[in-house]
């Protein structure tokens, strides 16, 4: 079955860069799906960060566009996200997900990233 | 940016009752709306996509409806495992982007 697994540092210093990777298993990242990042601040709702297609340009949340970059590594069947100039407001659980355009139907378990000195 | 407003924020129900959750978009999103269920400590689970299509393995008691700016998720008879937070999500507009509503919590 399709599985997604987030990984990366769980603690990032303010003004630093948050870098996460999502490894996909059970599906090829080159299929007709979009690969998505979503975050959830503690006790808050869901926020769409952006998405990427294996052969196209990524789409980003306008509020984060100046700080976020999403990329794909087809050789490793994974995709990644970098968020620069982080502050405490970027502390959240970060999820990766597959968007088949019939909805975000598979999600990783999420990774809590804390921004703190 | 298209804003989704969910109501009510909290719905207090007993098992067996009917749940009606509302999601209103700030401009038309056609039928590009999905609904998710989230339980504490878990990732969201897709329930409905394209406004009215149930995702795989979702029980028939979950029904989505609507188009344009007004959407509804109905749970015909709430089961104990349905107590959770529900989010609507849209994908529309240009440049392509997605947004989530603020959520509705169903509690006992």
Short mmCIF file of C-alpha atoms in Angstrom, two decimals:
data_model
loop_
_atom_site.label_atom_id
_atom_site.label_comp_id
_atom_site.label_asym_id
_atom_site.label_seq_id
_atom_site.Cartn_x
_atom_site.Cartn_y
_atom_site.Cartn_z
CA UNK A 1 0.00 0.00 0.00
CA UNK A 2 1.00 3.63 -0.44
CA UNK A 3 2.99 5.03 2.47
CA UNK A 4 4.62 8.39 3.07
CA UNK A 5 7.19 9.11 5.77
CA UNK A 6 8.46 12.53 6.80
CA UNK A 7 11.96 13.02 8.17
CA UNK A 8 14.19 15.89 9.18
CA UNK A 9 15.41 17.90 12.18
CA UNK A 10 12.83 18.33 14.89
CA UNK A 11 14.43 21.48 16.27
CA UNK A 12 15.38 24.50 14.19
CA UNK A 13 16.81 27.77 15.42
CA UNK A 14 15.02 31.06 14.69
CA UNK A 15 16.09 32.63 11.38
CA UNK A 16 17.32 29.21 10.23
CA UNK A 17 16.03 26.91 7.50
CA UNK A 18 13.56 24.11 8.09
CA UNK A 19 14.28 21.16 5.78
CA UNK A 20 12.06 18.09 5.51
CA UNK A 21 11.97 15.07 3.24
CA UNK A 22 9.07 12.75 2.45
CA UNK A 23 9.89 9.25 1.25
CA UNK A 24 7.17 7.59 -0.80
CA UNK A 25 6.71 3.82 -0.93
CA UNK A 26 4.08 1.74 -2.69
CA UNK A 27 3.75 4.28 -5.51
CA UNK A 28 6.09 5.94 -7.97
CA UNK A 29 6.56 9.65 -7.54
CA UNK A 30 6.40 9.93 -11.34
CA UNK A 31 2.74 8.89 -11.51
CA UNK A 32 -0.04 11.41 -12.17
CA UNK A 33 -0.22 12.72 -8.63
CA UNK A 34 0.74 15.92 -6.90
CA UNK A 35 2.96 15.68 -3.85
CA UNK A 36 1.92 18.07 -1.13
CA UNK A 37 3.04 19.62 2.16
CA UNK A 38 0.54 20.67 4.83
CA UNK A 39 1.24 21.94 8.33
CA UNK A 40 -0.69 22.30 11.56
CA UNK A 41 0.36 24.63 14.36
CA UNK A 42 -0.26 23.25 17.85
CA UNK A 43 -3.96 23.29 18.59
CA UNK A 44 -4.75 24.99 15.28
CA UNK A 45 -6.16 24.11 11.89
CA UNK A 46 -4.54 22.85 8.69
CA UNK A 47 -2.48 25.06 6.38
CA UNK A 48 -1.57 24.09 2.83
CA UNK A 49 2.06 24.87 2.12
CA UNK A 50 2.45 23.80 -1.49
CA UNK A 51 2.70 20.97 -3.96
CA UNK A 52 4.80 19.65 -6.78
CA UNK A 53 4.31 17.44 -9.79
CA UNK A 54 7.28 15.31 -10.77
CA UNK A 55 7.80 17.11 -14.04
CA UNK A 56 6.28 20.52 -13.46
CA UNK A 57 6.68 23.72 -11.50
CA UNK A 58 5.57 23.71 -7.89
CA UNK A 59 2.61 25.68 -6.56
CA UNK A 60 2.90 27.50 -3.26
CA UNK A 61 0.71 29.10 -0.64
CA UNK A 62 0.96 32.83 -1.47
CA UNK A 63 1.59 33.64 2.19
CA UNK A 64 4.68 31.40 2.26
CA UNK A 65 5.84 31.67 -1.33
CA UNK A 66 8.80 33.95 -0.59
CA UNK A 67 10.24 31.47 1.93
CA UNK A 68 9.38 27.97 0.70
CA UNK A 69 10.87 25.68 -1.91
CA UNK A 70 9.53 22.23 -2.79
CA UNK A 71 11.52 19.82 -4.94
CA UNK A 72 11.38 16.24 -6.16
CA UNK A 73 14.09 13.57 -6.36
CA UNK A 74 12.72 10.90 -8.67
CA UNK A 75 15.81 8.68 -8.23
CA UNK A 76 15.02 8.34 -4.52
CA UNK A 77 11.21 8.45 -4.90
CA UNK A 78 10.99 11.33 -2.48
CA UNK A 79 10.18 15.00 -2.32
CA UNK A 80 11.41 17.73 -0.02
CA UNK A 81 10.56 21.09 1.43
CA UNK A 82 12.71 23.96 2.64
CA UNK A 83 11.34 26.89 4.62
CA UNK A 84 13.72 29.76 5.26
CA UNK A 85 13.86 32.52 7.89
CA UNK A 86 11.77 30.54 10.34
CA UNK A 87 10.24 31.98 13.48
CA UNK A 88 8.31 30.50 16.38
CA UNK A 89 5.18 30.87 14.25
CA UNK A 90 6.54 28.10 12.01
CA UNK A 91 6.44 25.58 14.87
CA UNK A 92 4.01 22.95 13.67
CA UNK A 93 3.38 19.37 12.72
CA UNK A 94 4.37 19.05 9.09
CA UNK A 95 2.62 16.47 6.93
CA UNK A 96 3.39 15.26 3.46
CA UNK A 97 0.53 13.89 1.39
CA UNK A 98 -0.36 12.51 -2.03
CA UNK A 99 -2.97 14.49 -3.94
CA UNK A 100 -4.43 12.32 -6.66
CA UNK A 101 -6.78 15.15 -7.70
CA UNK A 102 -9.44 12.90 -6.20
CA UNK A 103 -8.34 14.33 -2.90
CA UNK A 104 -5.32 14.09 -0.61
CA UNK A 105 -5.81 10.38 -0.13
CA UNK A 106 -2.58 9.31 1.54
CA UNK A 107 -0.74 11.12 4.32
CA UNK A 108 2.41 10.69 6.31
CA UNK A 109 2.16 10.43 10.08
CA UNK A 110 3.49 13.96 10.51
CA UNK A 111 6.59 15.35 12.13
CA UNK A 112 6.62 18.00 14.84
CA UNK A 113 9.18 20.69 14.14
CA UNK A 114 9.89 23.22 16.87
CA UNK A 115 11.53 26.57 16.18
CA UNK A 116 13.47 27.59 19.26
CA UNK A 117 16.92 28.73 20.29
CA UNK B 1 -7.08 33.85 -1.85
CA UNK B 2 -10.27 31.85 -1.48
CA UNK B 3 -11.40 31.66 2.15
CA UNK B 4 -13.45 28.77 3.50
CA UNK B 5 -15.67 29.41 6.53
CA UNK B 6 -16.93 26.40 8.44
CA UNK B 7 -19.87 26.39 10.81
CA UNK B 8 -20.60 25.67 13.50
CA UNK B 9 -17.22 25.65 15.23
CA UNK B 10 -18.44 22.97 17.60
CA UNK B 11 -21.33 20.54 17.29
CA UNK B 12 -22.51 18.73 20.41
CA UNK B 13 -24.33 15.52 19.57
CA UNK B 14 -25.21 12.11 20.93
CA UNK B 15 -24.54 8.85 19.08
CA UNK B 16 -27.31 8.15 16.61
CA UNK B 17 -28.03 11.80 15.89
CA UNK B 18 -27.62 13.46 12.51
CA UNK B 19 -24.71 15.84 11.96
CA UNK B 20 -24.80 18.66 9.43
CA UNK B 21 -21.57 20.57 8.83
CA UNK B 22 -21.38 23.64 6.64
CA UNK B 23 -18.52 25.05 4.55
CA UNK B 24 -18.89 28.34 2.68
CA UNK B 25 -16.39 29.64 0.14
CA UNK B 26 -15.67 33.33 -0.41
CA UNK B 27 -16.06 32.79 -4.16
CA UNK B 28 -17.18 29.95 -6.38
CA UNK B 29 -15.01 26.84 -6.31
CA UNK B 30 -17.27 24.79 -8.60
CA UNK B 31 -17.23 21.34 -6.93
CA UNK B 32 -13.56 21.28 -5.98
CA UNK B 33 -14.18 20.64 -2.30
CA UNK B 34 -12.94 17.81 -0.13
CA UNK B 35 -13.74 16.90 3.46
CA UNK B 36 -11.34 15.43 6.01
CA UNK B 37 -11.72 13.91 9.45
CA UNK B 38 -8.94 14.33 12.01
CA UNK B 39 -8.59 12.64 15.37
CA UNK B 40 -6.09 13.76 18.04
CA UNK B 41 -2.50 12.89 17.20
CA UNK B 42 -3.36 11.51 13.77
CA UNK B 43 -3.09 12.75 10.22
CA UNK B 44 -6.26 13.90 8.48
CA UNK B 45 -8.30 11.23 6.68
CA UNK B 46 -9.97 11.94 3.36
CA UNK B 47 -13.73 11.41 3.50
CA UNK B 48 -15.17 13.17 0.45
CA UNK B 49 -13.67 14.59 -2.72
CA UNK B 50 -15.16 16.69 -5.52
CA UNK B 51 -17.94 17.72 -3.13
CA UNK B 52 -19.92 14.49 -3.17
CA UNK B 53 -17.70 11.49 -3.89
CA UNK B 54 -16.87 9.21 -0.98
CA UNK B 55 -13.24 8.19 -0.73
CA UNK B 56 -12.21 4.55 -0.53
CA UNK B 57 -13.52 2.64 2.50
CA UNK B 58 -15.59 5.55 3.81
CA UNK B 59 -18.92 4.43 5.29
CA UNK B 60 -22.13 5.36 3.52
CA UNK B 61 -23.31 7.43 6.50
CA UNK B 62 -20.96 10.19 5.29
CA UNK B 63 -22.48 12.28 2.49
CA UNK B 64 -21.17 15.41 0.82
CA UNK B 65 -23.18 17.88 -1.21
CA UNK B 66 -23.04 21.36 -2.69
CA UNK B 67 -21.48 23.38 -5.46
CA UNK B 68 -20.35 26.94 -6.07
CA UNK B 69 -19.95 28.50 -2.64
CA UNK B 70 -22.01 26.36 -0.26
CA UNK B 71 -21.12 22.82 0.78
CA UNK B 72 -22.40 20.40 3.38
CA UNK B 73 -21.06 17.27 5.01
CA UNK B 74 -23.79 15.13 6.57
CA UNK B 75 -23.32 12.20 8.89
CA UNK B 76 -26.67 10.42 8.88
CA UNK B 77 -26.26 8.74 12.27
CA UNK B 78 -23.18 9.65 14.30
CA UNK B 79 -21.17 6.72 15.60
CA UNK B 80 -18.87 6.94 18.65
CA UNK B 81 -15.81 6.85 16.37
CA UNK B 82 -17.05 9.92 14.47
CA UNK B 83 -16.25 12.33 17.28
CA UNK B 84 -13.40 14.30 15.76
CA UNK B 85 -12.59 17.54 13.93
CA UNK B 86 -13.75 17.92 10.32
CA UNK B 87 -12.13 20.18 7.75
CA UNK B 88 -13.25 21.21 4.31
CA UNK B 89 -10.63 22.04 1.67
CA UNK B 90 -10.86 23.64 -1.74
CA UNK B 91 -8.67 23.59 -4.76
CA UNK B 92 -9.47 26.32 -7.23
CA UNK B 93 -8.38 29.64 -8.59
CA UNK B 94 -5.27 30.83 -10.37
CA UNK B 95 -2.44 30.40 -9.64
CA UNK B 96 -3.32 26.92 -8.39
CA UNK B 97 -3.61 26.78 -4.63
CA UNK B 98 -5.52 25.02 -1.91
CA UNK B 99 -7.00 26.26 1.35
CA UNK B 100 -8.62 24.63 4.35
CA UNK B 101 -11.52 25.78 6.44
CA UNK B 102 -11.10 26.39 10.15
CA UNK B 103 -12.70 23.10 11.17
CA UNK B 104 -15.80 21.86 12.99
CA UNK B 105 -15.41 19.76 16.11
CA UNK B 106 -18.05 17.13 16.76
CA UNK B 107 -18.20 16.36 20.46
CA UNK B 108 -20.39 14.38 22.76
#
